[in-house]
Coordinates of C-alpha atoms in Angstrom, one line a residue:
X274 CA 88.7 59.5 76.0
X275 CA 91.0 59.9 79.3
X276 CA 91.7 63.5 78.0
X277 CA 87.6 64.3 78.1
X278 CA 87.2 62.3 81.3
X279 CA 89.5 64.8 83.0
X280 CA 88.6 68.0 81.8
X281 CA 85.1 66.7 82.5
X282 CA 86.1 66.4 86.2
X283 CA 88.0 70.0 86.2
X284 CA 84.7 71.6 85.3
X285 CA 82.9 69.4 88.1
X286 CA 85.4 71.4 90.5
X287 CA 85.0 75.1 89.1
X288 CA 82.3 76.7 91.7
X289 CA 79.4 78.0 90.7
X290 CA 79.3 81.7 89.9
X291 CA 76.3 83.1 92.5
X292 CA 73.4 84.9 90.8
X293 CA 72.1 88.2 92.1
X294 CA 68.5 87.7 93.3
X295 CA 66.2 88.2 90.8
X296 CA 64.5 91.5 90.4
X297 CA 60.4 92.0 91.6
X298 CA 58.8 93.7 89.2
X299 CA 55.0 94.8 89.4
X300 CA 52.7 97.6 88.7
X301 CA 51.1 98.7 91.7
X302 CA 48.7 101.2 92.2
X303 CA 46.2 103.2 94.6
X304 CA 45.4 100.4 96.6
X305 CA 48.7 99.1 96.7
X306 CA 50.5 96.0 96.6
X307 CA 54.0 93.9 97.6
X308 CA 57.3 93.0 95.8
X309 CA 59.3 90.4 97.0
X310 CA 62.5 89.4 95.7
X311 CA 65.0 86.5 97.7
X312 CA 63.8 88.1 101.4
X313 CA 63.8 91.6 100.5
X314 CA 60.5 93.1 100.3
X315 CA 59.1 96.5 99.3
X316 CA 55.3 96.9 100.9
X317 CA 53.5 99.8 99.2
X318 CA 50.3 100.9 101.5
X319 CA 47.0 102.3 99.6
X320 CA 47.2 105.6 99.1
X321 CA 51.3 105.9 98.4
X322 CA 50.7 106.1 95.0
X323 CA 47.9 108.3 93.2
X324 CA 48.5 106.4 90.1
X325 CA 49.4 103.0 88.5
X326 CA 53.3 102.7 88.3
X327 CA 55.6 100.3 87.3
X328 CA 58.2 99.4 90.5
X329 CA 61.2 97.6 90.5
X330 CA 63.0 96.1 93.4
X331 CA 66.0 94.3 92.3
X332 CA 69.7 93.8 94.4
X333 CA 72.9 95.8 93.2
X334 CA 75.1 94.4 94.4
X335 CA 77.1 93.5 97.9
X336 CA 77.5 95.5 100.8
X337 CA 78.8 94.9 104.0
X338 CA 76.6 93.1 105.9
X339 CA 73.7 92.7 103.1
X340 CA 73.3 93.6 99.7
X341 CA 72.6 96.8 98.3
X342 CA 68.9 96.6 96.7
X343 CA 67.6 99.4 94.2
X344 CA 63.7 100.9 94.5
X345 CA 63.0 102.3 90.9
X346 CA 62.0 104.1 89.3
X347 CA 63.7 107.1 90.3
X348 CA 62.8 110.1 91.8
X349 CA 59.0 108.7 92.9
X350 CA 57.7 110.3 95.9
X351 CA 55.2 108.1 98.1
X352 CA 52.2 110.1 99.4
X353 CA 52.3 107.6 102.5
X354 CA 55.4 105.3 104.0
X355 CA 56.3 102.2 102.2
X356 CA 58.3 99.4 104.0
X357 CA 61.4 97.8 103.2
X358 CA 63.0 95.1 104.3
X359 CA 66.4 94.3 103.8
X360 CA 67.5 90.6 104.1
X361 CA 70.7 90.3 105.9
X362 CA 73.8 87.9 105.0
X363 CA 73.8 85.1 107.4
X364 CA 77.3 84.9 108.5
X365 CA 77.0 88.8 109.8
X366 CA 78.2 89.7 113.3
X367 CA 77.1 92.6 115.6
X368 CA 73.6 93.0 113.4
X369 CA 71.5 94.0 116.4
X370 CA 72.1 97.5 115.8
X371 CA 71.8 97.9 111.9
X372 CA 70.3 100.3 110.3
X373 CA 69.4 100.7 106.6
X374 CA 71.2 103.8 105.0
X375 CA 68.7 105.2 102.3
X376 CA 69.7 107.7 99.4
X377 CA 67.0 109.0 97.8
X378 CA 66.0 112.5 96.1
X379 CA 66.4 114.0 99.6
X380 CA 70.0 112.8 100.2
X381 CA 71.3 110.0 102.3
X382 CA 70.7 109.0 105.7
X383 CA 70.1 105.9 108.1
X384 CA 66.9 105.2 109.0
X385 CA 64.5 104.1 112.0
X386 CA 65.0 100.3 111.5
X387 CA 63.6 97.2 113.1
X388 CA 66.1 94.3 112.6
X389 CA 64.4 90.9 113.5
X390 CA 65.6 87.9 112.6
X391 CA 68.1 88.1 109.2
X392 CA 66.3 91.1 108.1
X393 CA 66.3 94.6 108.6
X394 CA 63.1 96.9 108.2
X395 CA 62.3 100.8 108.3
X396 CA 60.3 103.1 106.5
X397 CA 60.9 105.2 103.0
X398 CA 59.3 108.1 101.7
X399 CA 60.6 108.2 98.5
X400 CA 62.1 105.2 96.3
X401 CA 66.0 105.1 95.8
X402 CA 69.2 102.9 97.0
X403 CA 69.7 101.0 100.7
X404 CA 71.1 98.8 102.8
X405 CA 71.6 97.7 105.7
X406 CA 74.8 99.0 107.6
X407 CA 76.6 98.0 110.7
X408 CA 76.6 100.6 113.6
X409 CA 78.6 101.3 116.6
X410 CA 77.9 102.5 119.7
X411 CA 79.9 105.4 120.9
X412 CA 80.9 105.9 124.6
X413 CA 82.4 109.3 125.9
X414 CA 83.5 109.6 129.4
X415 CA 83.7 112.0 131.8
X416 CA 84.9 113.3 135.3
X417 CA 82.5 113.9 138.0
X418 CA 83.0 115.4 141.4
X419 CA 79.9 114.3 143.2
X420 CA 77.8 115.5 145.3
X421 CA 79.0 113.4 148.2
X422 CA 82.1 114.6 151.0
X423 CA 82.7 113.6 154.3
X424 CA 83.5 116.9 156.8
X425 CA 85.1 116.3 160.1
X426 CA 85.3 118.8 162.8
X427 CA 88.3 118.6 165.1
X428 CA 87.7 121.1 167.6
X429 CA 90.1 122.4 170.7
X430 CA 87.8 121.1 174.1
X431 CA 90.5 123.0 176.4
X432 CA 90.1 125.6 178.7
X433 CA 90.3 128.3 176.8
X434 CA 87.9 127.8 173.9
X435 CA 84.7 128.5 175.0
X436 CA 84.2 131.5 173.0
X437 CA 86.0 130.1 169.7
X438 CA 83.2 127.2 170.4
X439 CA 79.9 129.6 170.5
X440 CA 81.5 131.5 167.6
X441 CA 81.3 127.6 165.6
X442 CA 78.1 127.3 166.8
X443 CA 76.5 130.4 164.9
X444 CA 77.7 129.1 161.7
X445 CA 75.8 125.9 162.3
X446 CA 72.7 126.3 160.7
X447 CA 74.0 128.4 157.4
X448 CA 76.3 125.7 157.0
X449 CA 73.9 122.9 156.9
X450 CA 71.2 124.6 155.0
X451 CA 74.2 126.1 152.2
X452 CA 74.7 122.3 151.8
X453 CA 71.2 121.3 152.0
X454 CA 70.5 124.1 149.3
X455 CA 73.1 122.8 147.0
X456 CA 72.2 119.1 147.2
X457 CA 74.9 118.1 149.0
X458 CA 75.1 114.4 150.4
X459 CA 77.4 115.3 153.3
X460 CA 78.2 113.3 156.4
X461 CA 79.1 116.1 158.9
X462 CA 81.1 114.3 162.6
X463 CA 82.8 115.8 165.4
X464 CA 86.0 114.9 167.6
X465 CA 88.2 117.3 169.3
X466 CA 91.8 117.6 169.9
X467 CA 92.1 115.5 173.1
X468 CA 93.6 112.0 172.8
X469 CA 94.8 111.6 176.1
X470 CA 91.7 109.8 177.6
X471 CA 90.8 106.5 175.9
X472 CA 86.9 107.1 175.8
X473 CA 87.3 110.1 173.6
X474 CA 90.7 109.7 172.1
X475 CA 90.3 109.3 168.2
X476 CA 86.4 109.0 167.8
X477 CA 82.8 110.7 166.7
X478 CA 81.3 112.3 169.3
X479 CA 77.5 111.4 169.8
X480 CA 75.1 113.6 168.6
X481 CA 72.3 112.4 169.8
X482 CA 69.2 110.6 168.5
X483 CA 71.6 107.7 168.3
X484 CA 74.1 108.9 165.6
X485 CA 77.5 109.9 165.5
X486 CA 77.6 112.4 162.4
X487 CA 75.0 114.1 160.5
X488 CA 73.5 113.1 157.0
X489 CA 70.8 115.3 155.1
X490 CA 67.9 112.9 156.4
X491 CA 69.1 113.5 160.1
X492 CA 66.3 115.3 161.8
X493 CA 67.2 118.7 163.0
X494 CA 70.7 119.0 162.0
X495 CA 71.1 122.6 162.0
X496 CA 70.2 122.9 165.8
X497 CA 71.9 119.5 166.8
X498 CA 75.0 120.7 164.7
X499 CA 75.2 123.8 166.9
X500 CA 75.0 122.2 170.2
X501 CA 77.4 119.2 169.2
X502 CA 79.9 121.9 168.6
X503 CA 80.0 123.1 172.2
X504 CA 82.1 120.4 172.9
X505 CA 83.3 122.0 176.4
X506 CA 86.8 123.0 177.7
X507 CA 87.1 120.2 180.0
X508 CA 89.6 118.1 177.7
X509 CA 93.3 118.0 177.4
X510 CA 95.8 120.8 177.5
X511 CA 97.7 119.3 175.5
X512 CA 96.0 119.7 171.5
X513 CA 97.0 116.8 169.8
X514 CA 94.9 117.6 166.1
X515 CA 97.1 115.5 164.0
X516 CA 96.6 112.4 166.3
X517 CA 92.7 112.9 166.7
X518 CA 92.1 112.6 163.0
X519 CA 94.7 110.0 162.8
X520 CA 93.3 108.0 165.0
X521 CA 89.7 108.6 164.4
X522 CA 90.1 107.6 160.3
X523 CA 92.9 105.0 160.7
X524 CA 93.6 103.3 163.6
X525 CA 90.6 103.4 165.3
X526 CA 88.5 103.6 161.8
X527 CA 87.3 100.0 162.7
X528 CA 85.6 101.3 166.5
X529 CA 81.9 101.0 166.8
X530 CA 81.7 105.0 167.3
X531 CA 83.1 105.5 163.9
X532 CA 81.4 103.0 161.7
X533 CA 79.6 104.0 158.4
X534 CA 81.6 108.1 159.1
X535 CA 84.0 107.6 156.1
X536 CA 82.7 106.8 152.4
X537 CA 85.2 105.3 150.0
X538 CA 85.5 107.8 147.4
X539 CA 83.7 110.2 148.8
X540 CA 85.9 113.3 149.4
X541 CA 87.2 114.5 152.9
X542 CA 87.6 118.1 154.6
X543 CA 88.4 118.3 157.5
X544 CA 88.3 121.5 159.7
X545 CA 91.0 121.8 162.9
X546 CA 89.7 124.4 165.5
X547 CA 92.4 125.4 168.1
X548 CA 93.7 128.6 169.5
X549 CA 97.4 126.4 170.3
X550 CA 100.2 124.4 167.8
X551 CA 99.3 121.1 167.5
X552 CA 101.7 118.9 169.6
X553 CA 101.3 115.7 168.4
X554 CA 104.1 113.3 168.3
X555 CA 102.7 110.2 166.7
X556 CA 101.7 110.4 163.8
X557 CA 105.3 112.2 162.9
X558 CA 104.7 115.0 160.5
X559 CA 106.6 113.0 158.0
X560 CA 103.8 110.0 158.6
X561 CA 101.2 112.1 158.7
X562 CA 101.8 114.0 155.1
X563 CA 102.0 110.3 153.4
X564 CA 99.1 108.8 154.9
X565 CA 96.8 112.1 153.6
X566 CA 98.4 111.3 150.1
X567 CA 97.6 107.5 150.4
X568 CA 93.8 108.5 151.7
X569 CA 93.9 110.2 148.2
X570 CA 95.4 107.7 146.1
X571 CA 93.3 105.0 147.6
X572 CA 89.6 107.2 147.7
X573 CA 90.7 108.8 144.1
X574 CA 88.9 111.8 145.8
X575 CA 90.3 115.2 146.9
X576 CA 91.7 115.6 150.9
X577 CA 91.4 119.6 152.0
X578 CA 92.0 120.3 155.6
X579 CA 90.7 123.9 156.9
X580 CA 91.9 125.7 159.6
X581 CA 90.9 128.2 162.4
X582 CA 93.9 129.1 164.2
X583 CA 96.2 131.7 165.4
X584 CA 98.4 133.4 162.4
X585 CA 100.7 134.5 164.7
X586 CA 101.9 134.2 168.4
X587 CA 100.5 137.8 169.0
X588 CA 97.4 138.0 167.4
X589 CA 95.0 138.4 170.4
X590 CA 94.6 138.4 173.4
X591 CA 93.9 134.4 175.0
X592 CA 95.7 132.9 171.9
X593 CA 98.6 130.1 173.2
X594 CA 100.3 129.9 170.2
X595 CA 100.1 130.3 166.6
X596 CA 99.0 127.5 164.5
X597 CA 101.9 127.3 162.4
X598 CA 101.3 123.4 162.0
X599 CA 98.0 123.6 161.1
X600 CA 98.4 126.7 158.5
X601 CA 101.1 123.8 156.6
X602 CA 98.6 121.6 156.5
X603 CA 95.9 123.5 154.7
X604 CA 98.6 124.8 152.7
X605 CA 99.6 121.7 151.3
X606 CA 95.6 120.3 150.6
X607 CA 94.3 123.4 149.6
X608 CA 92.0 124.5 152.3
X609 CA 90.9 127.7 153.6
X610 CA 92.1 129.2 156.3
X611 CA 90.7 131.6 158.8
X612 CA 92.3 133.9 162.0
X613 CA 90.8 132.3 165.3
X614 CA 90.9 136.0 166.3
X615 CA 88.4 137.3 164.1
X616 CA 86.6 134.2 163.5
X617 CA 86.0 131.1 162.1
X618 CA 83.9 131.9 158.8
X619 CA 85.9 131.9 155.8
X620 CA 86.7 128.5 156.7
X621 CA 83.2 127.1 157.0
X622 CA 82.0 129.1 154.3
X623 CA 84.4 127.0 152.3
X624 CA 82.9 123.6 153.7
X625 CA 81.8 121.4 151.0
X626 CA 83.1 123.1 148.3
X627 CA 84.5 119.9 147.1
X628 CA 81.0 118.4 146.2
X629 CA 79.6 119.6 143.4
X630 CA 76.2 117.4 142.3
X631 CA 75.5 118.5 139.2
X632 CA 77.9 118.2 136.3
X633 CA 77.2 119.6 132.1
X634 CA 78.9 117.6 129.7
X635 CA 78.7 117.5 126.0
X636 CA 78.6 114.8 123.8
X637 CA 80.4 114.6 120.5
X638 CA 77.0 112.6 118.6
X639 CA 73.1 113.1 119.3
X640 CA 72.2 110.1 121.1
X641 CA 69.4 107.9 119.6
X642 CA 65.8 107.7 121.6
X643 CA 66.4 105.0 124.1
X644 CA 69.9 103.8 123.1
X645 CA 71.5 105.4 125.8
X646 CA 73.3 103.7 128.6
X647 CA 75.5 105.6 131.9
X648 CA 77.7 103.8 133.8
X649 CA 79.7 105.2 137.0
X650 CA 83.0 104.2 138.6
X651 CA 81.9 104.6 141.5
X652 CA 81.3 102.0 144.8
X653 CA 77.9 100.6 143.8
X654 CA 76.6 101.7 147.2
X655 CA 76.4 105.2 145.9
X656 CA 73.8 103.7 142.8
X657 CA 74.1 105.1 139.0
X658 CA 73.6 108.7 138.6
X659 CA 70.8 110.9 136.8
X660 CA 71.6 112.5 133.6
X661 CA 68.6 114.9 132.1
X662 CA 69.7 116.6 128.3
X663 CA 69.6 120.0 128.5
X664 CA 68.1 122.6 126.0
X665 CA 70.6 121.7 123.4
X666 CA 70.5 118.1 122.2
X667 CA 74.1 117.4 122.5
X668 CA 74.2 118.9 126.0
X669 CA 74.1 116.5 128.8
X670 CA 73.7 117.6 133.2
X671 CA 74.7 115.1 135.5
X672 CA 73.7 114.5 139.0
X673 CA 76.4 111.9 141.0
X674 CA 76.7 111.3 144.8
X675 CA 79.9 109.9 144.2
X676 CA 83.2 111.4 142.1
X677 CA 84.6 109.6 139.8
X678 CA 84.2 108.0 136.3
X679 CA 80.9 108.9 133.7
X680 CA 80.6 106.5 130.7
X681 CA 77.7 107.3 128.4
X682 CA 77.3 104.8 125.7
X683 CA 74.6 105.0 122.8
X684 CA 74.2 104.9 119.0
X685 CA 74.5 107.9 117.5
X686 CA 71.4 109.5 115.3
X687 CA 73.8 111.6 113.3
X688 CA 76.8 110.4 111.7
X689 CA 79.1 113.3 111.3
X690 CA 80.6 114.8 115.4
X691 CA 79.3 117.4 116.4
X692 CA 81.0 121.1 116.1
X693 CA 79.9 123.6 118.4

């Protein structure tokens, strides 16, 4: 009796073996009709079918986040869409963007899907096999320049550079309408070489209107650009460049006159007018090279420094000295440089070259309607930046003020990269 008793209780413990739903079966017709089966439903609308038919709608077996149901018989075309929906297992994670993947006589493919609730819904053309599928959204990134760079103009205001001055001056307005042209969110300021009196020493100049650079919403800046860059020749004899953008951008960054100049991660040119050497002391050159690489490292945006000076002691006639300091230090960013005895406008042709506001990218996976988000690295005060698709659907343009780091993220339409 004690024998029975226990193999009584070892069958108590054996779990029970789970059923498959059972199958829906019905014969539906021209006016259409529903199967429904443990959640999963199949909803035929009038007109699908010219003719009475026998359909089945049965599960399987399991899939990965549902089970994978069966619409026979098969082959059968539907004049109009039928609706399926797809129950989903309850203990399935990251469900919000199913889809169903439906084979049928065309082939496979994920559909258009609702999911709502545990269940996942789209429309079928033909009957055949689904279920509902887990998907992934994708997220390429990419490298922007921006549209945005600071310029500074550190002009010689000594006694000799009157005509070096009016030369500037006739660039003005091409420059500011070549940047306007390009979309180019530029803050343009002015300082000059003299740091020996305190009121000037190391800060914007004012411009008038009461600013201290230009921005493309600044009212008249190509006329207001070409008189700010008569800056006189009343200043110092003795051209201190290095210390005059020193100052301006680091230790006298925090003044009042400077506020608002410099953008973080916004690049920097910067473009030295002077017909001497530069004969600053402080900075050292030593400093000075470090402190351009650490305005790099901490903007993550390019420094270029431009430069109109003499190329050699003897170039003309009125030149002090050759800028020998000055030609180093366009060297080592990459600027342009131009011969103060011919004229400044290689160099300011060159201004701005380091925006560039629109960006084509291409993306490995056609993006689903509406799934797509951007995300940029930049300071939020430069705001997210447009993206438009261009004629082909995997090509992408990008308009950024600031440089720095592009993330789209979506859910792709088509499973398989694409191969251009």
């Amino acid at each position: 009796m004690s024998l029975i008793l226990a193999l009584f209780a070892c069958v108590q413990d054996v779990p029970p073996v789970e059923q498959p739903p059972q199958a829906a079966v019905d014969t539906i017709g021209a006016e259409g009709g529903t199967l429904v089966s443990e959640g999963g439903s199949v909803m035929v609308p009038p007109g699908a079918l010219d003719a009475d038919v026998e359909l089945t709608w049965r599960s399987i077996g399991p899939g990965e986040i549902s089970d994978v149901w069966a619409l026979d018989p098969a082959g059968l075309a539907f004049a109009a869409p039928v609706t399926v929906t797809i129950p989903l297992y309850p203990d399935a994670t990251d469900v919000e963007n199913a889809a169903i993947s439906w084979t049928d006589g065309v082939g496979g493919r994920r559909l258009d899907t609702v999911v709502g609730g545990l269940a996942a819904t789209a429309l079928v053309y033909g009957t055949g096999i689904g279920e509902a599928v887990p998907r992934t959204r994708i997220s390429e990134s990419f490298e922007v320049p921006g549209s945005a760079v600071d310029i500074l103009l550190v002009i010689d205001d000594s006694g000799s550079m009157a005509e070096e001055q009016a030369q500037l001056a006739q660039l003005a307005h091409g420059l500011i309408e070549r940047l306007e042209t390009r979309g180019v969110d530029f803050h343009i300021g002015i300082t000059t070489t003299d740091t020996d009196h305190a009121q000037v020493a190391g800060k914007l100049r004012p411009l008038g209107l009461g600013e201290r650079f230009l921005t493309p919403q600044s009212p008249d800046a190509p006329d207001r650009l070409a008189s700010a860059v008569l800056v006189g020749t009343d200043g110092s004899s003795e051209e201190t460049g290095r210390a005059a953008l020193y100052q301006l951008l680091q230790t006298r960054a925090a003044a009042p006159e400077n506020q608002g100049f410099r953008r973080p991660q916004a690049p920097l040119e910067v473009l030295f007018v002077s017909d001497e050497e530069d004969r600053t002391l402080v900075p050292s050159l030593q400093e000075f090279n470090q402190w351009l690489r650490s305005l790099e490292e901490d903007s993550g945006a390019p420094v270029v420094i431009h430069a109109v000076v003499g190329l050699t002691d003897v170039d003309c006639d009125g030149l002090g000295r050759a800028g020998t300091l000055y030609l180093g230090y366009a060297e080592r960013t990459g600027g342009t440089v131009s011969d103060i005895c011919v004229g400044p406008g290689p160099s300011v042709a060159t201004l701005g070259a380091t925006a560039r506001p629109v960006t084509d990218v291409q993306l490995g996976f056609l993006p689903e309607p509406d799934s797509l988000r951007v995300e940029h690295s930049a300071d939020p005060g430069f705001g997210l930046p447009d993206v438009e698709p261009l004629d082909r659907p995997h090509d992408w343009r990008i308009h950024a003020d600031a440089p720095g780091t592009v993330t789209f993220s979506y859910l792709p339409v088509d499973p398989d990269p694409f191969e251009p």
